[in-house]
Short mmCIF file of C-alpha atoms in Angstrom, two decimals:
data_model
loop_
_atom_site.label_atom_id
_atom_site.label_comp_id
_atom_site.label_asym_id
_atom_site.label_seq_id
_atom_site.Cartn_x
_atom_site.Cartn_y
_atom_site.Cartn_z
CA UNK A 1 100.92 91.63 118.41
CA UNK A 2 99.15 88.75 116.98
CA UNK A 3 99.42 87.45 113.50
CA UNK A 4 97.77 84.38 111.32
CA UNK A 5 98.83 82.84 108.43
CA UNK A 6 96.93 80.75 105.74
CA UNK A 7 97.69 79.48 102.50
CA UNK A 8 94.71 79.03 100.05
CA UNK A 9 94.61 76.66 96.80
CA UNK A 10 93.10 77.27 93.64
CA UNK A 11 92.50 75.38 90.21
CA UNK A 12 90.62 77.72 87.59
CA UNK A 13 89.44 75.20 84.69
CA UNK A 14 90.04 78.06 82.13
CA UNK A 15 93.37 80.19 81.27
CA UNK A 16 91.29 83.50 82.12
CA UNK A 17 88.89 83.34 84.63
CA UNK A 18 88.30 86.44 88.13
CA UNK A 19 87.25 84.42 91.37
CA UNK A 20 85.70 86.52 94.09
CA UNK A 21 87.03 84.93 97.02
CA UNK A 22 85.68 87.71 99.99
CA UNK A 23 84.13 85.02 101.60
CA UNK A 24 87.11 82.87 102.43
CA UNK A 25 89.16 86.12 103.07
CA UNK A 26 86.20 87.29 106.12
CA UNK A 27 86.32 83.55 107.55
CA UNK A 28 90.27 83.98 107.77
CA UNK A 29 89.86 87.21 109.56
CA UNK A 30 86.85 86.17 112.28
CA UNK A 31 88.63 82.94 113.20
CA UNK A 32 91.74 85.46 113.70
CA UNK A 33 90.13 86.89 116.66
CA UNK A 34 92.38 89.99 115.33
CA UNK A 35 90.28 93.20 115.93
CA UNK A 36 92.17 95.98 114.78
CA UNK A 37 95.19 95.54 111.88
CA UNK A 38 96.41 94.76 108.65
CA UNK A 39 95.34 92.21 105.63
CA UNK A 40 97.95 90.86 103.34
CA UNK A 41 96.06 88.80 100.33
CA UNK A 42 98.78 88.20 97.65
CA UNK A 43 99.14 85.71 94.94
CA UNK A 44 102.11 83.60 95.32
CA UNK A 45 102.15 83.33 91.74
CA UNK A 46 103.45 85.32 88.97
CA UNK A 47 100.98 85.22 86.73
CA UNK A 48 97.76 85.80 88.22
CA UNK A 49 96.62 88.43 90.77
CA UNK A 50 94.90 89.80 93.78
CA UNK A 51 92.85 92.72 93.34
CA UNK A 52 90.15 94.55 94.82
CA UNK A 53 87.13 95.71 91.97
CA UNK A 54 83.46 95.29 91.41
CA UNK A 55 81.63 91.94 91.63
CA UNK A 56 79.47 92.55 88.23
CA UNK A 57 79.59 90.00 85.35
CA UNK A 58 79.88 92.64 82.44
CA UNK A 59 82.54 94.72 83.87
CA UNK A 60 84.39 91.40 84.06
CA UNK A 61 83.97 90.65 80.52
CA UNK A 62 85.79 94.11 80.27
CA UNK A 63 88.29 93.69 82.08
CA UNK A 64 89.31 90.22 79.62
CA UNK A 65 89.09 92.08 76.95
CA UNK A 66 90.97 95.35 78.19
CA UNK A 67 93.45 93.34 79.09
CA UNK A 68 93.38 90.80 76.05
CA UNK A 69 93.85 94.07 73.77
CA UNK A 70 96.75 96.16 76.12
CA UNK A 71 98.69 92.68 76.66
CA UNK A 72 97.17 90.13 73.88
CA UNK A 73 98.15 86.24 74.64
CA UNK A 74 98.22 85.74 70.93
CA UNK A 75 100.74 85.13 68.47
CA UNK A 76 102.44 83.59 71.34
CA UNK A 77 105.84 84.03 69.44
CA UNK A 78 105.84 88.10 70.05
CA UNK A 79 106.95 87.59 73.52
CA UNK A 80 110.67 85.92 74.10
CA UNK A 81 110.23 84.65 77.18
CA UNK A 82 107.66 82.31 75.81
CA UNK A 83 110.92 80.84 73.26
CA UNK A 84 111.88 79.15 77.01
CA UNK A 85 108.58 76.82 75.98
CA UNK A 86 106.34 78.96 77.63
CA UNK A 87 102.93 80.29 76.49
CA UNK A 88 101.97 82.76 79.42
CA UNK A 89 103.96 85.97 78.97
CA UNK A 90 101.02 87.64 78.30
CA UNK A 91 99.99 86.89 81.85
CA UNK A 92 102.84 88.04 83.34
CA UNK A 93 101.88 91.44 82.05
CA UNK A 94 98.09 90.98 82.86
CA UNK A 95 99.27 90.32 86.01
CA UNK A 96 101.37 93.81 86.71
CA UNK A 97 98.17 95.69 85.33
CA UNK A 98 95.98 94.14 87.57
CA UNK A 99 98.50 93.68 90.98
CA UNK A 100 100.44 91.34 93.06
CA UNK A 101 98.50 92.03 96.42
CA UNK A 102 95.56 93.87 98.19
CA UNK A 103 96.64 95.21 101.90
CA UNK A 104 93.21 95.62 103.53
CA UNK A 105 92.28 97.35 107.17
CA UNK A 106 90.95 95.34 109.66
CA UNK A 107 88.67 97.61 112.12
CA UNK A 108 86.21 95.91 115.44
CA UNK A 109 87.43 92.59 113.72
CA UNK A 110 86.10 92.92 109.94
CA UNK A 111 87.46 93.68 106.55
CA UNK A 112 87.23 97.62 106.69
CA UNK A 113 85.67 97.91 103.19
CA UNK A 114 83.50 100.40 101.42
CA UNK A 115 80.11 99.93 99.40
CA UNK A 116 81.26 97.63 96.09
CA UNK A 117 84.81 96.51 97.73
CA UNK A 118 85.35 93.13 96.78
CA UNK A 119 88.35 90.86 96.98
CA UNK A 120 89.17 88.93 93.33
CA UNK A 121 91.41 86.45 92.64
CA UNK A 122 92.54 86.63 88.97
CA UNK A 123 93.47 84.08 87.32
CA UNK A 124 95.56 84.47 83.83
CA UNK A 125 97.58 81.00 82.93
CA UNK A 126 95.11 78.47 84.64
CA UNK A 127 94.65 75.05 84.95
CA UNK A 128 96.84 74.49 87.27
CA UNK A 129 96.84 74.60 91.21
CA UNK A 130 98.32 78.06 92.67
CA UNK A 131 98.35 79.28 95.85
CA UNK A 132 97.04 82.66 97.61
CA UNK A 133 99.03 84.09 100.89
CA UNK A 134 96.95 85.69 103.65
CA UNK A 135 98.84 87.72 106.53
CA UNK A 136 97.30 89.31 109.20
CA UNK A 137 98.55 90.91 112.09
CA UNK A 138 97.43 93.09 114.90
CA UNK A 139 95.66 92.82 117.77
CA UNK B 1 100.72 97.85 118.87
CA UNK B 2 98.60 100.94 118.68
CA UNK B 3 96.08 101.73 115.78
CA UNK B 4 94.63 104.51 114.09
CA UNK B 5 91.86 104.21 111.83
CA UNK B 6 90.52 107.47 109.55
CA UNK B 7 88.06 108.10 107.19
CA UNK B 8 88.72 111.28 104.89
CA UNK B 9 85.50 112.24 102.75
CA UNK B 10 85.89 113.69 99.05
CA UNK B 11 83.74 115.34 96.69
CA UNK B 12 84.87 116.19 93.44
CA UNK B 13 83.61 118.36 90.97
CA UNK B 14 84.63 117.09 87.79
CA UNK B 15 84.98 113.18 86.59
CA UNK B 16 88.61 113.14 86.43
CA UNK B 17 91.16 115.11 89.00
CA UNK B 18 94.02 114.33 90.97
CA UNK B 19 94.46 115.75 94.14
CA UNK B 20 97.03 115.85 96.80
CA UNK B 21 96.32 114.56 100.05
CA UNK B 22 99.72 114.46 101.53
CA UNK B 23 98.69 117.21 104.06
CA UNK B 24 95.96 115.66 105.36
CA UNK B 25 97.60 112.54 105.62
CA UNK B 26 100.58 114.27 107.88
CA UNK B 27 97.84 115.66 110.03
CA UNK B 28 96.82 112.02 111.20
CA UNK B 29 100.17 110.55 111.23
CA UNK B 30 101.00 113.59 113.68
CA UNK B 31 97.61 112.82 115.71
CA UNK B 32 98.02 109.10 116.43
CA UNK B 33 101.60 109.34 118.46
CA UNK B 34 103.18 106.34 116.55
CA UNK B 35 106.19 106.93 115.70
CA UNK B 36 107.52 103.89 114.24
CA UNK B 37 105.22 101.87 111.88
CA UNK B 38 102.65 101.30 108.61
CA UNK B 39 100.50 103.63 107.36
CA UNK B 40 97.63 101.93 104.41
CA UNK B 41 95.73 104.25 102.57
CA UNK B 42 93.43 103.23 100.18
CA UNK B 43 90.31 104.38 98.41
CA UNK B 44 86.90 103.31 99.31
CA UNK B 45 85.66 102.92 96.43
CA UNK B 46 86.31 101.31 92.67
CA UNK B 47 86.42 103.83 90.52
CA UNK B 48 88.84 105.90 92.41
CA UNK B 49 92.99 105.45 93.34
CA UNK B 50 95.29 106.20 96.00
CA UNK B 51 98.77 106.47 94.61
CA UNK B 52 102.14 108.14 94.86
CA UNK B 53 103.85 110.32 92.12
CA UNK B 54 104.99 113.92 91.41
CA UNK B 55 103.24 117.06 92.58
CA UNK B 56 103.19 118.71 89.03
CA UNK B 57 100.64 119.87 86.53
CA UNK B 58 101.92 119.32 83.12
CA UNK B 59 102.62 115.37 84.14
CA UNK B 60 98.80 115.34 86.14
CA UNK B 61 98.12 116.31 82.12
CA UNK B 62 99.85 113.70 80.98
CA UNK B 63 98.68 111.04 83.43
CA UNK B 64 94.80 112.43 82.31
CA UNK B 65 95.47 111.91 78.66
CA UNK B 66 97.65 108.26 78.53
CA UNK B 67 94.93 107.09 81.01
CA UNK B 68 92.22 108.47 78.42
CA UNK B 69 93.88 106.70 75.32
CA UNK B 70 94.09 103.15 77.37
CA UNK B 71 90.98 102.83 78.92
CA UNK B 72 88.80 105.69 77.11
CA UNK B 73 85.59 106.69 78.59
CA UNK B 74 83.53 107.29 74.82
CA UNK B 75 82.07 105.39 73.49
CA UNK B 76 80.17 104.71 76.58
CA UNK B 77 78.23 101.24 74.84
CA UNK B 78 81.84 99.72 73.96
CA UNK B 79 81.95 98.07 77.71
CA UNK B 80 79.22 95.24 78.83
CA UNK B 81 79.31 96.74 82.23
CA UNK B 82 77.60 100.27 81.15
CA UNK B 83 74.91 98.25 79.92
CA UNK B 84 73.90 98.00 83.67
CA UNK B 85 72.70 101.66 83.47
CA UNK B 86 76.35 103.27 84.63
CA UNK B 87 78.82 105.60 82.14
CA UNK B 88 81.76 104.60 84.57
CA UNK B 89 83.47 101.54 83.18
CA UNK B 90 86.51 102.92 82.14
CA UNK B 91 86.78 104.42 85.67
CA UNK B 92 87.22 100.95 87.01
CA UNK B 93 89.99 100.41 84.31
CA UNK B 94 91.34 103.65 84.85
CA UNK B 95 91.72 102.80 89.00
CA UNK B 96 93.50 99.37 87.83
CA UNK B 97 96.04 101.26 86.27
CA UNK B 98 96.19 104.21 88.94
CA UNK B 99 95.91 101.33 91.87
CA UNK B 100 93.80 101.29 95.01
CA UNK B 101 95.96 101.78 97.93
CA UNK B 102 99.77 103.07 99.23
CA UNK B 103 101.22 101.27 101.79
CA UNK B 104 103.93 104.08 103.29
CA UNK B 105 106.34 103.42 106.68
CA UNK B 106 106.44 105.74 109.16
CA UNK B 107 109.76 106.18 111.07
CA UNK B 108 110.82 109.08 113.65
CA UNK B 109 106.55 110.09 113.62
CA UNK B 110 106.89 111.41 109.89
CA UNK B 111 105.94 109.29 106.41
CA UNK B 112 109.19 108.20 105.29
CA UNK B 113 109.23 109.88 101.86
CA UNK B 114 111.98 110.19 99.45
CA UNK B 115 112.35 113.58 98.24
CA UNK B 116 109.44 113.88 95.28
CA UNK B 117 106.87 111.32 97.05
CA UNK B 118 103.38 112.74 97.40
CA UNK B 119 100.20 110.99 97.56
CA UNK B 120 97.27 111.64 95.47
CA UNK B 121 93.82 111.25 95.31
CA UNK B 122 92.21 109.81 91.70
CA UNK B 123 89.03 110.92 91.07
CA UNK B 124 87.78 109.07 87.88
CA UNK B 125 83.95 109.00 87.84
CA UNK B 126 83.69 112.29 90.26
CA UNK B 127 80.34 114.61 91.12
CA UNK B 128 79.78 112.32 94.08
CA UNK B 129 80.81 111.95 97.77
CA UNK B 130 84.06 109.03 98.03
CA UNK B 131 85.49 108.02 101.38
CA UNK B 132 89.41 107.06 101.38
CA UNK B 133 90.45 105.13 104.34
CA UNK B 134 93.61 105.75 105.85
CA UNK B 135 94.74 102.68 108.71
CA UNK B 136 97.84 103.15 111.04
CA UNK B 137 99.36 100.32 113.09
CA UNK B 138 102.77 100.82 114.98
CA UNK B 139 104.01 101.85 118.21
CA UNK C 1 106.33 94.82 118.28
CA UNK C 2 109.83 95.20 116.82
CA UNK C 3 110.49 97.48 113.68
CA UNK C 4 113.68 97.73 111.03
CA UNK C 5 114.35 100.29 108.77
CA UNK C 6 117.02 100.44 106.23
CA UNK C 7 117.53 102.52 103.25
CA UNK C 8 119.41 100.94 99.96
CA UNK C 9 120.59 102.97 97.14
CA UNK C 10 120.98 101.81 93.70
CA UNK C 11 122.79 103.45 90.73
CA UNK C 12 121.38 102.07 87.23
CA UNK C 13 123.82 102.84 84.29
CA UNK C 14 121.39 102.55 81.48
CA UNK C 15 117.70 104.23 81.29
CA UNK C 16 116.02 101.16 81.73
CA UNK C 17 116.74 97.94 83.54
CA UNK C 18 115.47 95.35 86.06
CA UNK C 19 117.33 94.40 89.43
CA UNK C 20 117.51 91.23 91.35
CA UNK C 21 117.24 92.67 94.74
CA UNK C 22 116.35 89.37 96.47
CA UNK C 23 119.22 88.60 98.18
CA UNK C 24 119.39 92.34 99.85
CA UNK C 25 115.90 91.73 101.27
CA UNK C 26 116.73 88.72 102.00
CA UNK C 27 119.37 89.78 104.39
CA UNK C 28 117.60 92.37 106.08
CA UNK C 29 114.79 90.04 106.97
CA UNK C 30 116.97 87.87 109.09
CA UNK C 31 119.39 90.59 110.57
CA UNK C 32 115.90 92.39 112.07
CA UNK C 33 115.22 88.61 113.68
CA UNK C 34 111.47 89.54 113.08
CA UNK C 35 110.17 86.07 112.65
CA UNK C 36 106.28 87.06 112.05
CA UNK C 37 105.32 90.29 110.41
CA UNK C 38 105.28 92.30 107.15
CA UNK C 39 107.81 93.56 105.35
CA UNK C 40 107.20 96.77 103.18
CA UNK C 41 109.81 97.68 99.85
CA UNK C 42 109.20 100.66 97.96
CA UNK C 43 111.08 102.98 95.50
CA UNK C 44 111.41 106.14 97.24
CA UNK C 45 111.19 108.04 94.15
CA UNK C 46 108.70 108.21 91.14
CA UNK C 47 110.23 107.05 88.04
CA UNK C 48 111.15 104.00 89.15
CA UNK C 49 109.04 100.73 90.71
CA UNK C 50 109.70 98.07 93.62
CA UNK C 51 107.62 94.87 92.14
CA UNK C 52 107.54 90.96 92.25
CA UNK C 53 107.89 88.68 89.22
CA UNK C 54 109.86 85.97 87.32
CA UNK C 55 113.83 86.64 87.16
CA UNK C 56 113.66 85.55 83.39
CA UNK C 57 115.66 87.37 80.70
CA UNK C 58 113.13 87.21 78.32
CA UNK C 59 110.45 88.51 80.44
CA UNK C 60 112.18 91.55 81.24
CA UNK C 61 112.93 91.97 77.50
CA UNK C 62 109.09 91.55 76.71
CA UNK C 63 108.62 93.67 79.76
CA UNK C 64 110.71 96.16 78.11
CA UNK C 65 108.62 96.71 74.79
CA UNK C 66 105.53 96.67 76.45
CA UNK C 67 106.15 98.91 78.85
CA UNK C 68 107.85 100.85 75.53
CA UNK C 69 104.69 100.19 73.76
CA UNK C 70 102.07 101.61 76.08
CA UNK C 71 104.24 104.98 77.43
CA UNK C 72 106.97 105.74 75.07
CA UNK C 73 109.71 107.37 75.89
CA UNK C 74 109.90 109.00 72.42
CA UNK C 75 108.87 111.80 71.23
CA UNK C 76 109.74 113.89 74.39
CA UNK C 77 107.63 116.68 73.17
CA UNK C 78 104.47 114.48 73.16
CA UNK C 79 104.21 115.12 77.45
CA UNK C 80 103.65 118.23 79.09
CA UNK C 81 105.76 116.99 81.79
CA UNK C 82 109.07 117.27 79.73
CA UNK C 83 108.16 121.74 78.77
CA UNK C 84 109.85 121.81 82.44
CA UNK C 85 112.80 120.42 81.04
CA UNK C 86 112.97 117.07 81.91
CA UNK C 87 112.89 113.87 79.72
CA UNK C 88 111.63 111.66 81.73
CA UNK C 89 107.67 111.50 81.70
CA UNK C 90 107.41 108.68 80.42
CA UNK C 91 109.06 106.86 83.52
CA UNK C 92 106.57 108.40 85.77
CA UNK C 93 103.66 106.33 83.45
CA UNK C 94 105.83 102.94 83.57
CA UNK C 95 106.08 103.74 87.17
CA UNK C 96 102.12 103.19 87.86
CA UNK C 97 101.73 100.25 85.61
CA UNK C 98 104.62 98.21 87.55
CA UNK C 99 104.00 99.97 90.82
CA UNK C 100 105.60 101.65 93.96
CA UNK C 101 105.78 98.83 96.27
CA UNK C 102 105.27 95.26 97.41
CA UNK C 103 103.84 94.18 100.87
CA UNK C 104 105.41 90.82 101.37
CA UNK C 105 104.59 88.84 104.35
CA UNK C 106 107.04 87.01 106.82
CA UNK C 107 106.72 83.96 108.14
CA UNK C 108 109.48 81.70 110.33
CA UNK C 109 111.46 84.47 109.84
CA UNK C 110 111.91 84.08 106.11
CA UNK C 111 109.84 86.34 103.07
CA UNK C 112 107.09 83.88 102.89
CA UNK C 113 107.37 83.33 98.82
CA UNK C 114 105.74 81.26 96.35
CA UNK C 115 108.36 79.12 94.09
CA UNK C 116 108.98 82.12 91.31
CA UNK C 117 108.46 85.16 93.24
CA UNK C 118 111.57 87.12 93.03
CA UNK C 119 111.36 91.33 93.87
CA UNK C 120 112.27 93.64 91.30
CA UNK C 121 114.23 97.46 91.52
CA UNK C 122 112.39 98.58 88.26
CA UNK C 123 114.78 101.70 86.68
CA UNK C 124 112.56 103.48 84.07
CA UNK C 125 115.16 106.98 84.14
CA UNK C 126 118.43 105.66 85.37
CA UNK C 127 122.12 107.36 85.89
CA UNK C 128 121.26 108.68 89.00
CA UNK C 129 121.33 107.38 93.02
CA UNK C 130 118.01 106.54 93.69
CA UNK C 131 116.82 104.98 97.18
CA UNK C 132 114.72 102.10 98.11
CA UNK C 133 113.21 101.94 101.63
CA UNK C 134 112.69 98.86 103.74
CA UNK C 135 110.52 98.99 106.46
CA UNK C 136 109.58 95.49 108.35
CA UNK C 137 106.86 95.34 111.81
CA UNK C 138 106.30 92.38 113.75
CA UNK C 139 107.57 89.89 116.21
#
């Protein structure tokens, strides 16, 4: 069994923002010379996510706003954990709607994906640097 | 390591249905001779779920209705994305909710399932062919 | 490749309530001496969630009315579910928005965590034994 492990950075310049980030995710698994296993992609964060959606602009804009209405940032004084001096306990909840982690195949060395499968970062306290996990093993 | 890698096709003849897949699921695990080990199985697609619950109508009822009041599918114009020429935005929420994939051990050559565990297929935007993908590693 | 399984079983008193269950992982990860490799946790039944987030006692208070908010326990008559005599429908919808499992990644021999990341039992229908499985692959 083989496995590789890298750690990637990112710094959204906005509190809400969805990164597709398939293409760093595909260069991870080619230099892997892994041909047939398993895909971790996780956020090491807790309050923004990995998921795997659609890479079109509008259903984006949905998504904010589904998720702005179900788990609303504002008044920030609803939420208690934000009484530590907090704002982002919204995005702790955006976060367990949208996920913690994608676990992806990995078949004759590539992402095993269908049609529209993409691979988003999601970003829901930003400004800051936060890291994403990727895990692969196989061989 | 050993690997097994299947692709299950589904057509469904309604937009929304949930339907168990457990059996088929066995039938691979049974196939590939690994008997300790992970088993991913995720949809293809991204308006469709994998997931794990109960086998029973009255909550597959339930699920159908608290699914439609969160992420309702009329009015069709209320999301940017079905301004692309699709109806199937809330099928994308829907799927967030639901979740794309189940990650389930295998131990002894069975999935090791407490006593209720069964997985499901979630149709959301149906009346056309999905592939799920299911991905053993193990030995 | 080596594999561990092990099987913990928590008893809730109360409906609802969040568990530290860290330090439990924590020690299975270095009795299996699996230095590289995933490590799967997931409830093995369906009214209750494995997940990671922040061990704050707010949160899980705001986590608490949310989850309230969006699938509420009360009235029991409102699900279908609860005709067959149970109560408990409600914990099956909680269930899906905080999830079955988490795929967590090992590295060095050690879960391979961001600062915050902590793993979660999630009880949504408690005062019962309920199991949680832990399966870990690798080398």
């Amino acid at each position: 069994m083989k496995s590789v492990t890298k750690y990637l950075t990112f710094h959204v310049e906005k509190r809400f923002k969805l990164v597709n980030i398939t293409p760093e995710i595909e260069k991870i698994v080619q230099g892997s010379k892994i041909s047939e296993g398993l895909c971790l992609v996780n956020s090491m964060h807790i309050t923004s996510s990995i998921f795997i959606n659609d890479d079109e602009r509008g259903l984006h804009a949905d998504f904010e706003r589904w998720l702005e209405k179900l788990s609303p940032h504002l008044p920030i004084k609803q939420y208690l954990h934000n009484d530590t001096g907090e704002d982002n306990a919204d995005a702790h909840l955006k976060r367990q709607m949208m996920g913690r982690e994608a676990v992806i195949a990995i078949t004759n060395g590539k992402l095993d994906f269908g049609p529209w499968e993409q691979i988003f970062y999601g970003e829901f306290d930003g400004c800051r640097n936060k890291r994403v996990l990727v895990k692969i093993i196989g061989e």
